[in-house]
Coordinates of C-alpha atoms and ligand atoms in Angstrom, one line a residue:
X1 CA 75.2 127.8 111.4
X2 CA 77.1 130.6 109.9
X3 CA 75.2 133.6 109.1
X4 CA 76.1 132.8 105.2
X5 CA 74.3 129.4 105.6
X6 CA 71.5 130.9 107.4
X7 CA 71.0 133.7 104.5
X8 CA 71.3 130.7 101.9
X9 CA 68.1 129.2 103.4
X10 CA 66.5 132.3 103.7
X11 CA 66.9 132.9 100.3
X12 CA 65.9 129.4 99.4
X13 CA 62.8 130.0 101.4
X14 CA 62.2 132.9 99.5
X15 CA 62.5 131.2 95.9
X16 CA 60.1 128.2 97.3
X17 CA 57.5 130.6 98.8
X18 CA 57.6 132.2 95.4
X19 CA 57.0 128.8 93.8
X20 CA 54.3 128.2 95.6
X21 CA 52.7 131.6 94.6
X22 CA 52.7 133.1 98.3
X23 CA 52.3 136.9 99.1
X24 CA 55.2 138.8 97.5
X25 CA 55.6 140.8 100.6
X26 CA 56.4 138.0 102.5
X27 CA 58.9 136.5 99.6
X28 CA 60.7 139.8 99.8
X29 CA 61.1 139.9 103.6
X30 CA 63.1 136.5 103.1
X31 CA 65.3 138.0 100.7
X32 CA 66.0 141.3 102.4
X33 CA 66.4 139.4 105.6
X34 CA 69.4 137.4 104.0
X35 CA 71.1 140.4 102.8
X36 CA 70.9 142.0 106.0
X37 CA 72.3 138.9 107.7
X38 CA 75.1 138.6 105.0
X39 CA 76.3 142.1 106.4
X40 CA 76.4 141.2 109.9
X41 CA 79.5 139.5 111.4
X42 CA 79.4 136.0 112.5
X43 CA 80.2 137.2 116.3
X44 CA 78.1 139.9 116.3
X45 CA 74.9 137.6 115.3
X46 CA 76.0 135.2 117.9
X47 CA 75.8 138.2 120.4
X48 CA 72.4 139.5 119.1
X49 CA 70.8 136.3 119.3
X50 CA 72.0 135.8 123.0
X51 CA 71.0 139.2 124.0
X52 CA 67.7 138.8 122.3
X53 CA 68.1 141.8 120.0
X54 CA 67.8 140.4 116.7
X55 CA 64.3 142.0 116.5
X56 CA 65.7 145.5 116.8
X57 CA 67.7 145.1 113.7
X58 CA 66.4 146.9 110.6
X59 CA 65.1 144.8 107.9
X60 CA 64.9 141.6 110.4
X61 CA 61.0 141.2 110.9
X62 CA 59.2 139.1 113.5
X63 CA 58.9 136.4 111.5
X64 CA 62.6 135.9 110.8
X65 CA 63.9 136.4 114.3
X66 CA 62.7 133.0 115.4
X67 CA 63.7 131.4 112.1
X68 CA 67.1 132.8 112.3
X69 CA 67.6 131.8 115.8
X70 CA 66.3 128.3 115.3
X71 CA 68.9 128.1 112.4
X72 CA 71.8 129.4 114.5
X73 CA 71.5 127.0 117.4
X74 CA 70.1 124.0 115.8
X75 CA 71.1 124.1 112.5
X76 CA 67.8 123.1 111.2
X77 CA 64.5 124.8 110.5
X78 CA 61.4 122.8 110.7
X79 CA 59.7 125.5 108.7
X80 CA 62.2 125.0 106.0
X81 CA 61.9 121.1 106.0
X82 CA 57.8 121.3 105.8
X83 CA 58.1 123.8 102.9
X84 CA 60.3 121.5 101.2
X85 CA 58.4 118.8 101.6
X86 CA 55.6 120.5 100.4
X87 CA 56.8 121.1 96.5
X88 CA 57.3 118.4 93.9
X89 CA 61.0 117.7 93.7
X90 CA 60.5 118.0 90.1
X91 CA 59.5 121.4 90.3
X92 CA 62.8 122.5 92.4
X93 CA 64.9 120.9 89.7
X94 CA 63.3 123.0 87.3
X95 CA 65.0 126.2 88.8
X96 CA 68.3 125.0 87.6
X97 CA 67.2 125.8 84.2
X98 CA 69.1 129.2 82.6
X99 CA 66.0 131.5 82.4
X100 CA 63.4 129.9 84.3
X101 CA 62.4 131.3 87.6
X102 CA 60.0 130.7 90.2
X103 CA 56.9 132.7 88.4
X104 CA 57.5 131.2 85.1
X105 CA 57.7 127.5 86.7
X106 CA 54.6 128.6 88.4
X107 CA 52.7 129.5 85.4
X108 CA 53.9 126.4 83.4
X109 CA 52.8 124.5 86.3
X110 CA 49.4 125.7 86.9
X111 CA 48.7 126.0 83.0
X112 CA 50.3 123.1 81.4
X113 CA 50.8 120.9 84.4
X114 CA 54.6 120.8 83.9
X115 CA 56.4 119.3 87.0
X116 CA 59.6 117.9 85.6
X117 CA 62.3 118.4 83.3
X118 CA 60.7 115.6 81.1
X119 CA 57.4 117.2 81.2
X120 CA 58.9 120.6 80.4
X121 CA 60.9 119.1 77.2
X122 CA 57.6 117.7 76.0
X123 CA 55.5 120.9 76.6
X124 CA 58.4 122.9 74.6
X125 CA 58.6 120.4 71.7
X126 CA 54.7 120.5 71.0
X127 CA 54.9 124.3 71.4
X128 CA 52.6 124.5 74.2
X129 CA 55.1 126.9 76.1
X130 CA 55.2 129.3 73.1
X131 CA 51.3 129.6 73.2
X132 CA 51.5 130.9 76.9
X133 CA 51.1 134.5 77.5
X134 CA 54.5 135.9 78.8
X135 CA 56.6 133.2 77.0
X136 CA 56.6 132.9 73.1
X137 CA 58.8 131.4 70.5
X138 CA 62.1 132.5 71.5
X139 CA 61.6 131.9 75.4
X140 CA 60.7 128.3 74.4
X141 CA 63.6 128.1 72.2
X142 CA 65.6 129.1 75.0
X143 CA 64.4 126.8 77.4
X144 CA 65.1 123.8 75.4
X145 CA 68.5 124.9 75.0
X146 CA 68.8 125.3 78.5
X147 CA 67.6 121.9 79.0
X148 CA 70.1 120.4 76.7
X149 CA 73.1 122.4 77.9
X150 CA 72.2 121.9 81.6
X151 CA 74.0 118.3 82.1
X152 CA 77.0 119.6 80.0
X153 CA 77.1 123.0 82.0
X154 CA 76.8 121.7 85.7
X155 CA 79.5 118.8 85.0
X156 CA 83.2 118.6 85.6
X157 CA 85.2 117.1 82.8
X158 CA 87.6 114.6 82.5
X159 CA 91.0 115.3 82.6
X160 CA 91.7 113.9 79.3
X161 CA 89.0 115.6 77.3
X162 CA 90.0 119.0 78.8
X163 CA 93.6 118.6 77.9
X164 CA 92.6 117.7 74.6
X165 CA 91.1 121.3 74.2
X166 CA 93.6 122.8 76.0
X167 CA 96.9 122.0 74.1
X168 CA 96.1 123.3 70.9
X169 CA 94.9 126.7 72.8
X170 CA 98.3 127.3 74.7
X171 CA 100.2 126.5 71.3
X172 CA 97.9 129.1 69.5
X173 CA 98.5 131.6 72.4
X174 CA 102.6 131.2 71.8
X175 CA 101.8 131.6 68.3
X176 CA 100.7 135.1 68.6
X177 CA 103.1 137.9 67.9
X178 CA 102.3 139.7 70.9
X179 CA 102.6 136.5 73.3
X180 CA 106.1 136.3 75.5
X181 CA 105.0 133.3 77.6
X182 CA 101.6 131.1 77.6
X183 CA 101.0 128.2 80.0
X184 CA 97.7 126.2 81.3
X185 CA 97.1 126.7 84.8
X186 CA 94.5 125.0 87.3
X187 CA 93.5 121.8 87.9
X188 CA 94.5 120.6 84.5
X189 CA 98.1 121.9 85.1
X190 CA 98.0 120.0 88.6
X191 CA 96.8 116.9 86.7
X192 CA 93.8 116.2 88.3
X193 CA 91.3 113.6 87.5
X194 CA 88.7 115.9 86.4
X195 CA 88.4 119.5 85.7
X196 CA 85.9 122.2 86.2
X197 CA 87.2 125.0 84.0
X198 CA 90.4 125.6 82.3
X199 CA 92.7 128.6 83.1
X200 CA 95.4 130.2 80.7
X201 CA 98.0 132.6 81.9
X202 CA 99.6 134.7 79.4
X203 CA 102.3 137.3 79.3
X204 CA 102.0 140.2 76.4
X205 CA 103.1 143.2 75.3
X206 CA 99.5 143.9 73.8
X207 CA 96.2 142.8 75.2
X208 CA 93.4 143.4 72.9
X209 CA 94.8 141.1 69.6
X210 CA 95.3 138.3 72.5
X211 CA 91.8 138.5 73.7
X212 CA 90.4 138.6 70.4
X213 CA 92.0 135.7 69.4
X214 CA 90.8 133.9 72.4
X215 CA 87.4 135.0 72.2
X216 CA 87.2 133.9 68.3
X217 CA 88.7 130.4 68.8
X218 CA 86.7 127.5 67.0
X219 CA 84.2 125.9 69.1
X220 CA 83.7 129.1 71.0
X221 CA 80.2 129.3 71.8
X222 CA 79.5 132.1 74.0
X223 CA 81.7 135.0 75.4
X224 CA 80.9 135.0 79.1
X225 CA 83.2 137.9 80.1
X226 CA 85.5 140.4 78.6
X227 CA 87.6 142.4 80.8
X228 CA 90.7 144.8 80.4
X229 CA 93.1 142.1 81.2
X230 CA 91.0 138.9 81.0
X231 CA 88.4 136.9 79.0
X232 CA 86.1 133.9 79.8
X233 CA 84.7 131.7 77.2
X234 CA 82.5 128.8 77.0
X235 CA 83.1 126.0 74.5
X236 CA 80.1 123.7 73.0
X237 CA 80.9 121.0 75.7
X238 CA 79.9 123.2 78.2
X239 CA 83.7 123.3 79.3
X240 CA 84.4 126.9 80.7
X241 CA 88.0 128.5 79.6
X242 CA 89.4 131.7 81.8
X243 CA 92.3 133.6 80.2
X244 CA 94.1 136.1 82.4
X245 CA 96.7 138.5 80.7
X246 CA 99.6 139.9 82.7
X247 CA 102.8 141.9 82.2
X248 CA 105.9 139.7 82.0
X249 CA 107.3 140.5 85.6
X250 CA 104.0 139.0 87.3
X251 CA 103.9 135.8 85.2
X252 CA 105.3 133.4 87.4
X253 CA 103.2 134.7 90.3
X254 CA 100.1 134.6 88.1
X255 CA 101.1 131.1 87.0
X256 CA 101.6 130.0 90.5
X257 CA 98.4 131.7 91.7
X258 CA 96.2 130.1 89.5
X259 CA 97.8 126.8 89.2
X260 CA 96.5 126.3 92.9
X261 CA 95.4 124.4 94.3
X262 CA 93.8 126.6 97.0
X263 CA 94.8 124.8 99.8
X264 CA 98.4 124.8 98.5
X265 CA 97.8 128.7 98.0
X266 CA 96.8 129.4 101.3
X267 CA 99.7 127.4 103.2
X268 CA 102.2 129.2 101.0
X269 CA 101.0 132.5 101.6
X270 CA 101.0 131.8 105.5
X271 CA 104.6 130.8 105.0
X272 CA 105.2 134.1 103.2
X273 CA 103.6 136.2 106.1
X274 CA 105.7 134.2 108.7
X275 CA 108.5 136.0 106.8
X276 CA 107.2 139.4 106.7
X277 CA 106.0 139.2 103.1
X278 CA 102.7 138.8 101.3
X279 CA 102.3 136.5 98.1
X280 CA 99.5 137.0 95.9
X281 CA 98.9 136.8 91.8
X282 CA 100.6 139.9 91.3
X283 CA 104.0 139.2 93.4
X284 CA 106.0 138.9 96.4
X285 CA 106.1 142.1 98.3
X286 CA 106.9 143.4 101.9
X287 CA 103.4 142.6 104.0
X288 CA 104.1 146.1 106.1
X289 CA 103.9 149.3 104.7
X290 CA 101.3 151.6 103.0
X291 CA 99.5 150.3 99.7
X292 CA 97.9 147.4 98.2
X293 CA 100.0 144.0 97.5
X294 CA 99.2 145.0 93.8
X295 CA 100.6 148.5 94.1
X296 CA 103.5 146.8 95.9
X297 CA 103.8 144.6 93.1
X298 CA 104.1 147.2 90.7
X299 CA 107.1 149.0 92.5
X300 CA 110.4 147.6 91.3
X301 CA 112.1 148.4 94.5
X302 CA 109.6 146.5 96.8
X303 CA 109.0 143.5 94.9
X304 CA 110.9 140.1 94.7
X305 CA 111.9 139.0 91.1
X306 CA 111.0 135.7 90.0
X307 CA 111.5 134.9 86.4
X308 CA 109.7 131.7 87.2
X309 CA 108.0 129.3 89.5
X310 CA 111.3 128.1 91.2
X311 CA 112.3 131.5 91.9
X312 CA 109.1 132.2 93.8
X313 CA 109.8 128.7 96.0
X314 CA 113.6 129.8 96.4
X315 CA 112.6 133.4 98.0
X316 CA 110.6 131.1 100.0
X317 CA 113.2 128.9 101.2
X318 CA 111.7 126.1 99.5
X319 CA 112.6 123.6 96.8
X320 CA 110.8 123.5 93.8
X321 CA 107.1 121.7 93.9
X322 CA 106.1 120.3 90.7
X323 CA 102.1 121.4 89.9
X324 CA 101.0 118.0 90.5
X325 CA 102.2 118.0 94.4
X326 CA 100.5 121.2 94.9
X327 CA 97.5 119.8 96.8
X328 CA 98.4 121.0 100.3
X329 CA 99.1 117.7 101.4
X330 CA 102.6 118.0 102.7
X331 CA 104.6 119.3 100.0
X332 CA 105.3 122.8 101.7
X333 CA 107.0 120.8 104.6
X334 CA 108.9 118.1 102.1
X335 CA 110.1 120.8 100.0
X336 CA 111.3 122.7 103.1
X337 CA 113.5 119.5 104.2
X338 CA 115.0 119.0 101.1
X339 CA 114.4 118.3 97.1
X340 CA 111.0 116.5 96.2
X341 CA 111.0 112.7 95.2
X342 CA 111.8 112.5 91.3
X343 CA 108.3 111.8 90.2
X344 CA 107.9 109.5 87.4
X345 CA 107.7 110.7 83.7
X346 CA 106.1 109.1 80.7
X347 CA 109.4 108.4 79.1
X348 CA 110.2 106.1 82.1
X349 CA 107.8 103.4 81.2
X350 CA 109.2 100.7 79.3
X351 CA 105.7 98.7 78.4
X352 CA 102.3 98.2 79.9
X353 CA 100.2 95.2 81.0
X354 CA 96.5 94.9 81.1
X355 CA 95.4 95.4 77.3
X356 CA 92.7 94.1 75.3
X357 CA 92.4 92.8 71.7
X358 CA 89.9 92.0 69.2
X359 CA 89.7 88.4 70.8
X360 CA 87.4 90.0 73.7
X361 CA 86.0 93.4 73.8
X362 CA 89.1 95.5 71.9
X363 CA 89.1 97.1 68.6
X364 CA 92.4 96.3 67.2
X365 CA 94.1 93.1 66.7
X366 CA 97.5 91.6 68.5
X367 CA 99.5 92.5 65.8
X368 CA 97.9 95.8 65.7
X369 CA 98.3 96.4 69.3
X370 CA 101.9 95.1 69.3
X371 CA 102.7 97.6 66.4
X372 CA 101.4 100.4 68.4
X373 CA 103.4 99.7 71.3
X374 CA 106.3 99.5 69.2
X375 CA 105.7 102.7 67.8
X376 CA 105.8 103.9 71.2
X377 CA 108.8 102.6 71.8
X378 CA 107.9 100.2 74.3
X379 CA 110.1 97.1 75.0
X380 CA 107.1 95.0 75.9
X381 CA 103.0 94.8 76.0
X382 CA 100.8 92.5 78.0
X383 CA 97.8 91.1 76.6
X384 CA 94.9 90.8 79.2
X385 CA 91.8 89.9 77.5
X386 CA 88.7 89.1 79.3
X387 CA 88.0 85.9 80.9
X388 CA 85.2 83.3 80.1
X389 CA 82.8 84.8 83.0
X390 CA 82.6 88.3 81.1
X391 CA 80.2 86.9 78.4
X392 CA 79.3 90.4 77.4
X393 CA 82.7 91.4 76.8
X394 CA 83.4 88.0 74.8
X395 CA 85.6 86.5 77.3
X396 CA 87.8 83.6 76.2
X397 CA 87.2 80.4 76.9
X398 CA 90.3 77.8 77.9
X399 CA 90.5 77.0 74.6
X400 CA 90.4 80.6 72.9
X401 CA 92.9 81.4 75.7
X402 CA 95.5 78.6 74.7
X403 CA 95.2 79.4 71.1
X404 CA 96.0 83.0 72.0
X405 CA 98.7 82.2 74.1
X406 CA 100.5 79.9 71.0
X407 CA 99.6 82.8 68.6
X408 CA 101.9 85.3 70.9
X409 CA 104.5 82.8 71.4
X410 CA 104.5 82.6 67.5
X411 CA 104.3 86.2 67.3
X412 CA 107.4 86.7 69.8
X413 CA 109.4 83.8 67.9
X414 CA 108.7 85.5 64.4
X415 CA 110.6 88.6 65.3
X416 CA 108.2 90.7 63.8
X417 CA 108.2 93.3 66.2
X418 CA 111.0 94.8 68.4
X419 CA 108.1 94.6 71.2
X420 CA 108.0 91.7 73.5
X421 CA 104.4 90.4 74.2
X422 CA 103.6 88.8 77.4
X423 CA 100.9 86.5 78.0
X424 CA 98.4 87.2 80.1
X425 CA 94.5 87.3 81.2
X426 CA 92.4 90.0 82.8
X427 CA 90.4 87.2 84.8
X428 CA 87.0 87.8 86.6
X429 CA 87.4 87.8 90.3
X430 CA 84.1 85.7 90.8
X431 CA 81.4 86.7 93.4
X432 CA 83.1 84.5 96.3
X433 CA 86.2 85.4 95.1
X434 CA 87.7 82.2 93.3
X435 CA 89.3 83.2 89.8
X436 CA 87.5 82.5 86.3
X437 CA 90.0 79.9 85.1
X438 CA 91.5 76.9 86.7
X439 CA 95.0 77.0 88.3
X440 CA 97.0 74.8 85.7
X441 CA 95.7 77.4 82.6
X442 CA 96.7 80.2 85.0
X443 CA 100.1 78.9 85.5
X444 CA 100.9 78.5 81.6
X445 CA 100.5 82.4 81.4
X446 CA 102.9 85.1 82.0
X447 CA 100.8 86.9 84.1
X448 CA 97.4 87.5 85.6
X449 CA 95.4 90.8 86.3
X450 CA 92.6 89.7 88.7
X451 CA 89.5 92.1 88.5
X452 CA 86.1 92.7 89.7
X453 CA 83.1 92.7 86.7
X454 CA 80.3 91.4 88.6
X455 CA 78.2 91.7 91.5
X456 CA 78.8 95.2 92.4
X457 CA 76.3 95.4 95.0
X458 CA 78.1 93.3 97.6
X459 CA 78.3 94.9 100.9
X460 CA 81.7 96.3 101.9
X461 CA 83.1 93.1 104.1
X462 CA 81.9 90.7 101.3
X463 CA 83.6 92.7 98.4
X464 CA 86.9 93.0 100.6
X465 CA 87.3 89.7 101.3
X466 CA 86.3 88.7 98.0
X467 CA 89.3 90.7 96.4
X468 CA 91.6 89.4 99.2
X469 CA 91.1 85.9 98.1
X470 CA 91.7 86.5 94.5
X471 CA 95.2 88.2 95.8
X472 CA 96.2 85.4 97.8
X473 CA 95.7 82.9 94.9
X474 CA 99.3 81.8 93.9
X475 CA 99.1 82.7 90.2
X476 CA 97.5 86.6 90.8
X477 CA 100.3 89.1 89.5
X478 CA 98.3 91.8 89.6
X479 CA 95.0 93.5 91.0
X480 CA 92.9 95.7 88.3
X481 CA 90.8 99.0 88.6
X482 CA 90.5 98.1 92.3
X483 CA 87.3 100.2 93.2
X484 CA 85.5 99.9 89.9
X485 CA 84.6 103.7 89.6
X486 CA 83.9 105.3 86.4
X487 CA 84.4 109.0 86.8
X488 CA 81.6 111.1 86.6
X489 CA 79.7 108.2 85.6
X490 CA 79.5 105.5 88.3
X491 CA 80.8 105.4 92.1
X492 CA 83.1 102.5 93.1
X493 CA 81.5 99.6 94.8
X494 CA 81.8 99.4 98.5
X495 CA 85.6 98.0 99.1
X496 CA 87.9 98.5 102.2
X497 CA 91.0 99.6 100.3
X498 CA 93.4 100.0 103.2
X499 CA 92.8 96.1 103.7
X500 CA 93.2 95.3 100.1
X501 CA 96.8 97.3 99.9
X502 CA 97.8 95.3 103.1
X503 CA 96.9 92.0 101.5
X504 CA 98.8 93.0 97.8
X505 CA 101.7 94.1 99.9
X506 CA 101.6 90.8 102.1
X507 CA 101.4 88.5 99.0
X508 CA 103.6 90.6 96.4
X509 CA 101.0 91.6 94.2
X510 CA 100.9 94.4 92.4
X511 CA 97.9 97.2 92.0
X512 CA 97.2 98.8 89.1
X513 CA 97.0 102.5 88.5
X514 CA 94.3 101.9 85.8
X515 CA 95.2 105.0 83.3
X516 CA 91.9 105.1 81.5
X517 CA 90.9 108.5 81.9
X518 CA 87.6 107.1 83.1
X519 CA 89.0 105.0 86.0
X520 CA 92.5 106.4 87.2
X521 CA 91.9 103.8 89.7
X522 CA 93.5 103.3 92.4
X523 CA 92.8 107.0 93.1
X524 CA 96.1 108.8 93.3
X525 CA 94.9 110.0 97.0
X526 CA 96.1 106.5 98.2
X527 CA 99.1 106.0 96.3
X528 CA 102.0 107.9 98.6
X529 CA 101.3 105.8 101.8
X530 CA 100.7 102.6 100.2
X531 CA 104.0 102.9 98.2
X532 CA 105.8 104.0 101.0
X533 CA 104.7 100.8 102.8
X534 CA 105.9 98.8 99.6
X535 CA 103.1 98.3 97.4
X536 CA 104.3 98.2 93.8
X537 CA 102.5 100.1 91.3
X538 CA 101.8 99.2 87.5
X539 CA 100.3 102.1 85.1
X540 CA 98.0 100.2 82.9
X541 CA 95.9 101.9 80.0
X542 CA 93.4 99.0 80.0
X543 CA 93.7 100.0 76.3
X544 CA 91.0 98.9 74.0
X545 CA 92.1 100.2 70.8
X546 CA 95.4 101.2 69.9
X547 CA 94.8 104.9 70.6
X548 CA 93.8 103.9 73.9
X549 CA 97.7 102.9 74.8
X550 CA 98.5 106.7 75.1
X551 CA 96.2 107.0 78.2
X552 CA 99.2 106.1 80.3
X553 CA 99.8 109.8 80.3
X554 CA 96.7 110.4 82.4
X555 CA 98.3 107.4 84.5
X556 CA 101.3 109.0 84.5
X557 CA 99.6 112.3 85.8
X558 CA 97.8 110.5 88.7
X559 CA 101.1 108.6 89.6
X560 CA 102.8 111.8 90.1
X561 CA 100.0 113.3 92.4
X562 CA 100.3 110.1 94.0
X563 CA 104.7 111.3 94.7
X564 CA 105.4 108.0 92.8
X565 CA 108.9 107.5 91.4
X566 CA 109.8 105.2 88.8
X567 CA 111.1 102.8 91.4
X568 CA 108.0 102.1 92.6
X569 CA 106.3 101.4 89.1
X570 CA 106.8 97.9 87.7
X571 CA 106.3 98.9 84.1
X572 CA 109.5 101.3 84.2
X573 CA 111.8 98.3 84.5
X574 CA 113.7 96.5 81.8
X575 CA 112.1 93.6 80.1
X576 CA 114.7 91.3 81.8
X577 CA 113.6 92.3 85.1
X578 CA 110.0 92.1 84.4
X579 CA 110.4 88.9 83.3
X580 CA 112.3 87.9 86.3
X581 CA 109.6 89.6 88.2
X582 CA 106.8 87.3 86.7
X583 CA 108.8 84.2 87.2
X584 CA 109.7 85.0 90.5
X585 CA 106.4 85.1 92.0
X586 CA 106.7 81.1 93.1
X587 CA 105.0 79.7 90.3
Ligands
LIG601 P1 88.6 123.5 88.9 O1 88.5 124.5 87.9 O2 87.7 123.2 89.7 O3 89.0 122.1 88.6 O4 89.7 123.6 90.1 P2 91.0 124.7 89.7 O5 92.2 124.7 90.9 O6 91.4 125.1 88.6 O7 90.4 125.9 90.5 P3 89.7 127.6 89.8 O8 89.6 127.4 88.0 O9 88.6 127.9 90.6 O10 91.1 128.4 90.0 C1 92.5 128.5 89.7 C2 93.0 128.4 90.7 O11 93.3 129.7 91.2 C3 93.0 127.9 92.3 O12 93.6 126.2 91.9 C4 93.4 128.7 93.0 C5 93.5 130.0 92.5 N1 92.3 130.4 93.1 C6 91.2 130.8 92.8 N2 90.3 131.2 93.9 C7 91.0 131.3 94.9 C8 90.7 132.0 96.1 O13 89.9 132.2 96.4 N3 92.1 131.5 97.1 C9 93.0 131.1 96.7 N4 93.9 131.1 97.7 N5 93.3 131.0 95.4 C10 92.6 130.8 94.6
LIG602 CA1 90.1 125.7 86.9
LIG603 CA1 89.0 129.0 86.7
LIG604 ZN1 88.4 95.2 83.8

């Protein structure tokens, strides 16, 4: 273990001992020991332990020498494990609530029997906490608030939700007379599926009016930091946002730095250093010579000017790298070899497959969905309602599906919409891998999405074999939401993605990139390699209402993160090409 990992353990021991009401001197010994450790270098710590000199270090008492040594050499500490086991887990969880330290928790436990968040809420709700000595009404209200916000604060946020908050903020910033440029940075700009916090970079002539606007935005619940050139706020939802204001000549550098990712930045900085340059949020300057990077960047004679990020990449001998690719996964090497692939854009999409209507669990009718697709300028729309085994989603019986097919054919014939509607189904893959309709009916449809909606707890081998069996069915056109994950809500089921991808390629089955902001499944991390090997993607909104069609934007982000070009995505093709694809699948 490194010294900081050991220090973390010592600190935690201190907290747990306090929770148990141990002697305060003992508690302090651990806290002090942790601080002392942090100031020692790792190599030095190793040497001290080896030479048995740790006991001579000021602030590290006898009780700690053995524990640090054990942690350093084995990575474990029996004393710590026993201590943890001796405390109710509910008590430890209470430490996550703002304003509740070990002492207060101990009092709540002893006097009111509080031993979990649930019992804490109960004690607050009926006013028993306020009556305790040292607590009072105000503390009680604060604790309740803390419990309420804990979930929201501790969580990451869906990209979609974060973007909905960020877009008007960028527009608002750009509308301020003092602001020259404003952009969102961070994971949001990189299109990551979940976002920790928002980051905004602004070039402005004057700072105070900008931070004043930012901290007074509607929905801001708390201003968590306010400095000379930055501000941070927290919204009702728990989402936080950082704002940094820089001089215009630093804008491109700050935008690049705070877009990240950290891995990308580290690699790019190494590349700069190899060229005798130092890259930072302030600028690109010679690595050698007097002064800090910031001071050098403020000197026009030393800094490299870059009006935009392309200028930074060019100065380092690289083609432009789109933000979505900046994950430190080979993008710098690729940008050295030549221009990066032209990534798919939302406007490349000519239609979508896999959408629901009121016939199953959708919230808009066939006509409404088609009108919405037409309004988006799409040439085609696939309807894939649930199949009969998805009872809770009002899956269609054979009879209802045949009626829907007739209705769609009539709609196409009527010429009411410019958008052509494809007849399809989201057919359940039954637990044994068979499909939920018989072959004759499936063959009557334009296309078939096959998806898992049941028996999620199968082991990996069973689930993988089950899905492959469905992929091998001659009527399967595409596989829906491969892993079944729901971001921030539900883990994926056990499945061997590599084997599924192999089977899809071998059987010319498309795998969808489900664009629902909760799914984004198959994950972007798999796509680059899979598409290089010949897998065809479809960006499917899985829309259950008209507004859901717009989720394709989230899917396009994910596709871009997966290095996908429009050629690798079925629904960028023309209506005629897609018809040919569907017809040519051997049915
Ligand atoms: P998030 O907010 O957790 O979804 O992820 P990011 O990537 O937005 O991370 P955040 O908000 O902590 O910082 C924004 C960017 O700033 C990050 O992507 C890279 C840059 N950055 C922040 N801290 C560091 C650091 O310690 N080293 C380096 N190289 N870059 C950093
Ligand atoms: Ca962030
Ligand atoms: Ca941040
Ligand atoms: Zn589904």
